[in-house]
CSV table of C-alpha atoms in Angstrom, one decimal:
chain,number,residue,atom,x,y,z
H,71,MET,CA,-43.1,11.9,94.1
H,72,LYS,CA,-45.7,13.0,97.3
H,73,ARG,CA,-42.7,15.5,98.6
H,74,HIS,CA,-41.8,16.9,94.8
H,75,ARG,CA,-46.0,17.4,95.0
H,76,TRP,CA,-46.4,18.6,98.8
H,77,SER,CA,-43.9,21.8,97.0
H,78,ILE,CA,-45.8,22.3,94.1
H,79,ALA,CA,-48.8,22.6,96.6
H,80,VAL,CA,-47.0,25.1,99.0
H,81,TYR,CA,-45.6,27.3,96.2
H,82,PHE,CA,-48.8,27.6,94.7
H,83,MET,CA,-50.3,28.6,98.2
H,84,LEU,CA,-47.9,31.1,98.5
H,85,PHE,CA,-48.1,32.1,94.8
H,86,LEU,CA,-52.5,32.7,95.7
H,87,PHE,CA,-51.7,34.6,98.7
H,88,VAL,CA,-49.2,37.2,96.9
H,89,LEU,CA,-52.0,37.4,94.1
H,90,PHE,CA,-54.7,37.7,96.5
H,91,VAL,CA,-52.8,40.5,98.8
H,92,LEU,CA,-52.1,42.9,95.8
H,93,PHE,CA,-55.6,42.6,94.0
H,94,ASN,CA,-57.1,44.0,97.5
H,95,ASP,CA,-54.5,46.7,97.7
H,96,TYR,CA,-53.3,45.5,101.1
H,97,SER,CA,-50.1,47.8,102.1
H,98,PRO,CA,-46.4,46.9,101.2
H,99,ILE,CA,-45.4,46.0,104.6
H,100,LEU,CA,-48.2,43.1,105.0
H,101,ILE,CA,-47.6,42.2,101.9
H,102,VAL,CA,-43.4,41.9,103.2
H,103,VAL,CA,-44.6,40.4,106.6
H,104,GLY,CA,-47.4,37.7,104.8
H,105,ALA,CA,-44.4,36.8,102.6
H,106,VAL,CA,-41.5,36.7,105.2
H,107,VAL,CA,-44.1,34.4,107.5
H,108,ALA,CA,-45.3,32.6,104.1
H,109,THR,CA,-41.5,31.6,103.2
H,110,LEU,CA,-40.5,30.6,107.3
H,111,ILE,CA,-43.5,28.1,106.7
H,112,VAL,CA,-42.0,26.3,103.7
H,113,PHE,CA,-38.7,26.5,105.1
H,114,THR,CA,-39.9,24.6,108.4
H,115,ILE,CA,-42.2,22.0,106.0
H,116,GLN,CA,-39.5,21.2,103.2
H,117,PHE,CA,-36.6,21.4,104.7
H,118,TYR,CA,-35.8,22.0,109.1
H,119,TYR,CA,-39.1,19.4,110.0
H,120,PRO,CA,-37.5,16.5,107.9
H,121,ALA,CA,-33.6,17.5,108.2
H,122,VAL,CA,-34.5,18.2,112.4
H,123,LEU,CA,-37.6,16.9,114.1
H,124,ASP,CA,-39.2,14.4,112.0
H,125,LYS,CA,-39.1,10.9,113.7
H,126,ARG,CA,-40.4,8.8,110.5
H,127,VAL,CA,-37.0,7.1,108.9
H,128,ASP,CA,-38.6,6.5,105.7
H,129,ARG,CA,-39.8,10.1,104.9
H,130,VAL,CA,-36.3,11.4,106.4
H,131,GLU,CA,-35.4,9.5,103.8
H,132,SER,CA,-36.9,10.5,100.8
H,133,PHE,CA,-36.1,13.8,102.3
H,134,LEU,CA,-32.3,12.9,102.0
H,135,ARG,CA,-32.6,11.1,98.4
H,136,SER,CA,-33.5,14.4,97.0
H,137,GLN,CA,-30.7,16.4,98.3
H,138,LYS,CA,-28.0,15.7,96.0
H,139,ASN,CA,-27.2,18.8,95.2
H,140,ASN,CA,-26.7,19.7,98.6
H,141,PRO,CA,-23.6,17.5,99.5
H,142,ALA,CA,-24.0,18.5,103.7
H,143,LEU,CA,-27.2,16.3,103.5
H,144,TYR,CA,-26.5,14.0,101.0
H,145,ILE,CA,-23.5,12.7,102.8
H,146,GLN,CA,-25.5,11.3,105.0
H,147,TYR,CA,-28.0,9.8,103.0
H,148,VAL,CA,-24.4,8.2,101.1
H,149,LEU,CA,-23.0,6.9,104.4
H,150,ALA,CA,-25.9,5.5,106.1
H,151,ASN,CA,-26.5,3.2,102.8
H,152,ARG,CA,-22.5,2.7,102.2
H,153,LEU,CA,-22.8,3.4,98.6
H,154,GLU,CA,-19.4,2.7,97.7
H,155,ASP,CA,-19.0,4.8,94.7
H,156,GLU,CA,-20.9,8.0,95.5
H,157,ALA,CA,-19.2,8.5,98.9
H,158,ALA,CA,-15.5,10.2,97.7
H,159,THR,CA,-17.4,11.6,94.9
H,160,VAL,CA,-19.4,13.6,97.7
H,161,MET,CA,-16.8,14.1,100.0
H,162,GLU,CA,-14.4,16.2,97.2
H,163,LYS,CA,-17.8,18.1,96.7
H,164,LEU,CA,-17.5,19.0,100.7
H,165,MET,CA,-14.0,19.7,100.3
H,166,SER,CA,-14.6,22.0,97.9
H,167,LYS,CA,-17.0,23.9,99.0
H,168,HIS,CA,-15.8,24.4,102.7
H,169,LYS,CA,-12.3,25.5,102.5
H,170,GLN,CA,-12.5,26.2,107.0
H,171,VAL,CA,-10.8,22.8,108.6
H,172,ALA,CA,-13.3,22.9,111.4
H,173,VAL,CA,-16.2,22.5,109.1
H,174,GLN,CA,-14.2,19.9,107.1
H,175,ALA,CA,-13.5,18.1,110.4
H,176,THR,CA,-16.6,17.0,111.1
H,177,TYR,CA,-16.8,15.4,107.6
H,178,LYS,CA,-13.4,14.1,107.7
H,179,ALA,CA,-14.2,12.1,111.0
H,180,ALA,CA,-17.4,11.0,109.7
H,181,TYR,CA,-16.1,9.4,106.2
H,182,GLY,CA,-12.8,8.0,108.3
H,183,TRP,CA,-15.5,6.3,110.3
H,184,TYR,CA,-17.3,5.1,107.9
H,185,ARG,CA,-14.2,3.5,105.9
H,186,LYS,CA,-12.6,2.8,109.4
H,187,ASP,CA,-9.7,4.9,109.0
H,188,MET,CA,-9.0,5.3,112.6
H,189,ALA,CA,-5.8,7.5,111.8
H,190,ALA,CA,-7.8,9.7,109.9
H,191,VAL,CA,-10.4,9.9,112.4
H,192,GLN,CA,-7.8,11.5,115.0
H,193,GLU,CA,-6.2,13.4,112.9
H,194,ALA,CA,-9.3,15.4,112.3
H,195,VAL,CA,-11.2,15.4,116.2
H,196,PRO,CA,-9.1,18.0,117.6
H,197,HIS,CA,-10.3,20.5,114.5
H,198,ILE,CA,-13.9,19.7,115.8
H,199,ARG,CA,-15.8,22.6,116.3
H,200,HIS,CA,-18.5,21.4,118.5
H,201,ALA,CA,-17.5,19.7,122.0
H,202,ASP,CA,-20.3,17.1,121.9
H,203,TYR,CA,-19.3,15.7,118.8
H,204,ARG,CA,-15.5,16.3,119.9
H,205,ALA,CA,-16.0,14.0,122.5
H,206,TYR,CA,-18.0,11.6,120.8
H,207,TYR,CA,-15.6,10.8,118.9
H,208,GLU,CA,-12.7,10.7,121.1
H,209,ALA,CA,-15.6,7.9,122.8
H,210,ALA,CA,-15.2,6.1,119.7
H,211,LEU,CA,-12.0,6.0,119.0
H,212,LEU,CA,-11.2,4.8,122.9
H,213,LEU,CA,-13.6,2.0,122.3
H,214,GLU,CA,-11.8,1.1,119.1
H,215,GLY,CA,-8.9,0.7,120.9
H,216,GLY,CA,-9.7,-1.7,123.3
H,217,GLU,CA,-10.1,0.9,126.1
H,218,SER,CA,-13.8,1.0,127.3
H,219,ALA,CA,-13.5,2.2,131.1
H,220,LYS,CA,-11.8,5.1,129.3
H,221,ALA,CA,-14.5,5.4,126.9
H,222,ARG,CA,-17.6,5.2,129.8
H,223,GLU,CA,-15.0,7.6,131.7
H,224,HIS,CA,-15.4,9.9,128.8
H,225,LEU,CA,-19.5,10.1,129.1
H,226,SER,CA,-18.9,12.5,131.1
H,227,SER,CA,-18.0,15.1,128.4
H,228,ILE,CA,-20.8,14.4,126.7
H,229,ARG,CA,-23.9,15.8,126.7
H,230,LYS,CA,-26.2,14.9,124.3
H,231,PRO,CA,-28.4,11.6,125.3
H,232,TRP,CA,-28.4,10.2,121.6
H,233,MET,CA,-24.7,10.6,121.4
H,234,ARG,CA,-24.6,8.9,125.3
H,235,SER,CA,-26.8,6.1,124.7
H,236,VAL,CA,-24.6,5.0,121.5
H,237,VAL,CA,-21.5,4.8,123.3
H,238,LEU,CA,-23.1,2.5,125.7
H,239,ALA,CA,-24.7,0.6,123.4
H,240,GLU,CA,-21.1,0.2,122.0
H,241,ILE,CA,-19.4,-0.6,125.0
H,242,GLU,CA,-21.8,-3.5,126.1
H,243,ARG,CA,-21.8,-5.1,122.2
H,244,LYS,CA,-18.1,-5.3,122.5
H,245,ALA,CA,-18.6,-6.8,126.3
H,246,GLY,CA,-20.9,-9.2,124.7
H,247,ASN,CA,-24.1,-8.3,126.8
H,248,ASN,CA,-26.5,-8.2,123.4
H,249,GLU,CA,-29.3,-6.7,125.7
H,250,LEU,CA,-28.3,-3.8,127.2
H,251,ALA,CA,-26.7,-3.3,123.8
H,252,VAL,CA,-30.4,-3.7,122.8
H,253,LYS,CA,-31.4,-1.5,125.6
H,254,TYR,CA,-29.1,1.4,125.0
H,255,ALA,CA,-29.1,1.4,121.3
H,256,ARG,CA,-32.9,2.1,121.4
H,257,GLU,CA,-32.8,4.9,123.4
H,258,ALA,CA,-30.4,6.6,121.4
H,259,VAL,CA,-32.8,5.7,118.5
H,260,GLU,CA,-35.4,7.6,120.7
H,261,ALA,CA,-33.2,10.1,121.6
H,262,SER,CA,-32.6,11.4,117.9
H,263,ARG,CA,-34.6,13.2,115.1
H,264,GLY,CA,-34.0,13.8,111.8
H,265,VAL,CA,-31.0,13.0,110.1
H,266,GLN,CA,-29.2,11.7,112.8
H,267,ARG,CA,-32.1,9.4,113.5
H,268,TYR,CA,-31.8,8.0,110.4
H,269,ALA,CA,-28.2,6.9,110.1
H,270,LEU,CA,-28.8,5.8,113.6
H,271,TYR,CA,-31.1,3.6,112.4
H,272,LYS,CA,-29.2,2.6,109.2
H,273,GLU,CA,-26.4,1.6,111.2
H,274,TYR,CA,-28.2,-0.8,113.7
H,275,GLU,CA,-30.2,-2.7,111.1
H,276,ARG,CA,-26.3,-4.0,110.7
H,277,THR,CA,-25.1,-4.0,113.8
H,278,LEU,CA,-28.2,-4.8,116.7
H,279,PRO,CA,-31.2,-5.3,114.2
H,280,GLN,CA,-33.2,-5.6,117.0
H,281,ALA,CA,-33.1,-2.3,118.4
H,282,VAL,CA,-35.0,-1.1,115.2
H,283,GLU,CA,-37.4,-4.2,115.0
H,284,ALA,CA,-40.7,-2.6,115.5
């Protein structure tokens, strides 16, 4: 509701700006530039900031809940909260919307991991376009196969700090080193923002609750 009210306020201010420049005979160029700048501001506030930059988990959750018509984002909310009834439906929408193998691969890997279907993850990983995500899932598969030493060696292929910390947390958790696991999990959450921070937070609420305790 707060997000909805804020959206109305932002668009109302944009409307007032357009009326102001029109009635004061400003040049069309200024009107266009002003409209573009205002649109970028609205996009940043309403979409980019909560999806990519926000550190407040509650605000990101509110944002994700409002994205039911955007399956690429809503899938994050569905998987993070383990909404079994919606997961398959949202995935069908994603597969129907995105036909490129490389785009589908990232979603298939995430969904396979969610279902603990390692064969599906293994099949998707070679097609993942972004090297960091590909290496991340490769390390995760090694861990799942009990090859922690190889997973640790694989860290050199991962550049994103939060990904490295996630892998290290899981290595230590599987080794029974709970304190170290919590330390790395906290590092992963702190290094992440937006939707990724939300997904990690919800996962650690279940697996390492000490890592997200206030």
